[in-house]
mmCIF file of C-alpha atoms in Angstrom:
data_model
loop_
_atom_site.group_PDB
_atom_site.id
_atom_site.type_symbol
_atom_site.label_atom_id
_atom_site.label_comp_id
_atom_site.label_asym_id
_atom_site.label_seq_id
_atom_site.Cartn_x
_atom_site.Cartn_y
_atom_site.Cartn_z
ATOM 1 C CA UNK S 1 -59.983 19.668 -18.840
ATOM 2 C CA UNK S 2 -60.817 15.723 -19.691
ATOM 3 C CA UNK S 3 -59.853 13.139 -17.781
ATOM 4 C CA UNK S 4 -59.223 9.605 -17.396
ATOM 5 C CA UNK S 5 -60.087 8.005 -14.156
ATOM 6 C CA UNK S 6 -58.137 4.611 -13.118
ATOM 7 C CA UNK S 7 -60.673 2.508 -11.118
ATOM 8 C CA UNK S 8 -58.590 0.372 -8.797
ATOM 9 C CA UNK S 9 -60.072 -1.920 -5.884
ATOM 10 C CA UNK S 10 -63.523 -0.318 -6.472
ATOM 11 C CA UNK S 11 -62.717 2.705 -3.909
ATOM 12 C CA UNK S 12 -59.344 3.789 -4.903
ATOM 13 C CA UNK S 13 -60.140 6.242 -8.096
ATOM 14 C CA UNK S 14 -57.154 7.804 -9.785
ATOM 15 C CA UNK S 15 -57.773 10.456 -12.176
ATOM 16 C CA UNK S 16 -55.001 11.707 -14.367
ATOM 17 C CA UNK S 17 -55.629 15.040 -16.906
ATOM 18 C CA UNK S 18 -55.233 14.119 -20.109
ATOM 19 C CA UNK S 19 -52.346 15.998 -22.933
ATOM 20 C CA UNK S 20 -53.091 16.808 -26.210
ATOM 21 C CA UNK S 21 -51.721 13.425 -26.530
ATOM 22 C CA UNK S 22 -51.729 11.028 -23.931
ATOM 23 C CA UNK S 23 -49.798 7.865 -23.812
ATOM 24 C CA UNK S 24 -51.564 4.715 -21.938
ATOM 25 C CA UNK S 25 -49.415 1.296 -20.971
ATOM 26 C CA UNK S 26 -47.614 -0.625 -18.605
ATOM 27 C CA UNK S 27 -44.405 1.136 -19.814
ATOM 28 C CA UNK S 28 -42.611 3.867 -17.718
ATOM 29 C CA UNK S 29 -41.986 5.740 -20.536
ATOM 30 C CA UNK S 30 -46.130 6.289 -20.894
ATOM 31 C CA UNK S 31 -48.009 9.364 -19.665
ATOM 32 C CA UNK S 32 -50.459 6.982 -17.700
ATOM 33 C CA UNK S 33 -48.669 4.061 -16.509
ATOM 34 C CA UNK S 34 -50.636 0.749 -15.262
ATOM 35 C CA UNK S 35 -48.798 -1.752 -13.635
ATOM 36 C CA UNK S 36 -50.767 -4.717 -14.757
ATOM 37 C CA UNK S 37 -49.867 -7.493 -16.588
ATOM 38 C CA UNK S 38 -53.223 -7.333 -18.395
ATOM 39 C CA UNK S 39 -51.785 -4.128 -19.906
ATOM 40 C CA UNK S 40 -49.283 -3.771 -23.018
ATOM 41 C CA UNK S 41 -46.218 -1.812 -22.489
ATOM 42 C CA UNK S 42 -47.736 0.618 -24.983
ATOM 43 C CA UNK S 43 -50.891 -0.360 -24.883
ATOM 44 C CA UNK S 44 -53.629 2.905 -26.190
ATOM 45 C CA UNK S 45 -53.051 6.206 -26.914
ATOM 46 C CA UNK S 46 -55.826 9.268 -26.176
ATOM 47 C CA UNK S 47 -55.405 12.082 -28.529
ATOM 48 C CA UNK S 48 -57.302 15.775 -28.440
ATOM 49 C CA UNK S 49 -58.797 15.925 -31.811
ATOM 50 C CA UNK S 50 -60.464 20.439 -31.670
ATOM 51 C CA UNK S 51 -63.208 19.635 -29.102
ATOM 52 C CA UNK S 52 -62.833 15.600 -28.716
ATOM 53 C CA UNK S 53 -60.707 12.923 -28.095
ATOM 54 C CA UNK S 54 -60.501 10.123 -29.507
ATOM 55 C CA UNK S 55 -58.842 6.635 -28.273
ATOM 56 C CA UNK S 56 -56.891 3.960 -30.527
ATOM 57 C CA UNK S 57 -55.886 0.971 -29.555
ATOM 58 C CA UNK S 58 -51.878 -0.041 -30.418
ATOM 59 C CA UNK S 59 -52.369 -3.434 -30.996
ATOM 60 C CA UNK S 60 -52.356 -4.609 -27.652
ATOM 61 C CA UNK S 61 -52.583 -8.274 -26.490
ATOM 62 C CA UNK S 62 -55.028 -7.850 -24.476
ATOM 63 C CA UNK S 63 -57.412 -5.077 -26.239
ATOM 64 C CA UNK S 64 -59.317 -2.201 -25.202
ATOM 65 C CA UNK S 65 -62.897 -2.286 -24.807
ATOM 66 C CA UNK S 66 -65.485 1.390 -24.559
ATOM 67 C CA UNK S 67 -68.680 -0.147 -23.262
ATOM 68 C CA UNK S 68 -68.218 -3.809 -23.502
ATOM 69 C CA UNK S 69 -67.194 -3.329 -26.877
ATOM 70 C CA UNK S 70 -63.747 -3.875 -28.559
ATOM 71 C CA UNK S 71 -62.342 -1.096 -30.677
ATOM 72 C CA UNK S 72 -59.558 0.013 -32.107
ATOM 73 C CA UNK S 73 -60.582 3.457 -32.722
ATOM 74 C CA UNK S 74 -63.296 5.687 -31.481
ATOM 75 C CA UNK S 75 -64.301 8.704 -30.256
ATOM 76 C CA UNK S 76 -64.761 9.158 -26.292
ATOM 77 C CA UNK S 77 -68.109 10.812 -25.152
ATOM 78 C CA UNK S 78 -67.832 11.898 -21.282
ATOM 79 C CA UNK S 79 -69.084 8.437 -19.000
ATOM 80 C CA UNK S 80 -67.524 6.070 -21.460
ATOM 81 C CA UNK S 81 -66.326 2.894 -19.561
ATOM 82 C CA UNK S 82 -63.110 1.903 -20.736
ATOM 83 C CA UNK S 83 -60.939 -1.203 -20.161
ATOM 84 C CA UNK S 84 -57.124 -1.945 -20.864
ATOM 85 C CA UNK S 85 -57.109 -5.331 -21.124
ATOM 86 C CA UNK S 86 -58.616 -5.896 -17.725
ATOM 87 C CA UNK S 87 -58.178 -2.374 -15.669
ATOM 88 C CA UNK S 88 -61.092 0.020 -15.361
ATOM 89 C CA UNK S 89 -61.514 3.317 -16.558
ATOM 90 C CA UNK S 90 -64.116 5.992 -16.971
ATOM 91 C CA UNK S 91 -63.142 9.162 -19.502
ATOM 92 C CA UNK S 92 -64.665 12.591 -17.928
ATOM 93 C CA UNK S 93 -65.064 14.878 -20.644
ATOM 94 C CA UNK S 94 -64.625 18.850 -20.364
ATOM 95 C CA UNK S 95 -67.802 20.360 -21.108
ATOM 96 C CA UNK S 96 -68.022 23.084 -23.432
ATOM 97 C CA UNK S 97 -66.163 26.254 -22.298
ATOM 98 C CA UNK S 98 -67.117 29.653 -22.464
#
């Protein structure tokens, strides 16, 4: 199962499993919530695309960057370093099964 792992304060690490679709934003109405004001209400969504996910950007303020790099779509490869406008994140893919 992929996941996305919140990087807060350097130690604290807070992983959260990831839907088919997964909702990302400051919003409480948002699968991950991140209470930052760096971070749109509804701010990126992760979907499950057969064997990948991909990320997309919703236009935040702020932006999304996957390895220094903005986008507004891409696919996720396990390691990627993401950002929501300025919180850390690092996606953990699932590795092949069966």
């Amino acid at each position: 199962m992929a996941r996305l792992v919140l990087i807060r304060d350097e130690d604290d690490l807070v992983a959260h499993k990831l839907r088919n679709v997964t909702t990302i934003g400051r919003a409480s109405l948002n699968h991950i919530v991140i209470d930052d004001p760096a971070v749109s209400a509804q701010h990126a969504i992760i979907a499950r695309s057969a064997d990948s996910y991909r990320l997309q950007d919703l236009h935040s303020t702020n932006g999304t960057r996957v390895n220094g790099l903005p986008v507004t779509e891409v696919e996720l490869k396990d390691g990627d370093k993401i950002l929501f406008g300025s919180v850390a994140a690092v996606f953990a893919g699932c590795s092949r099964e069966g």
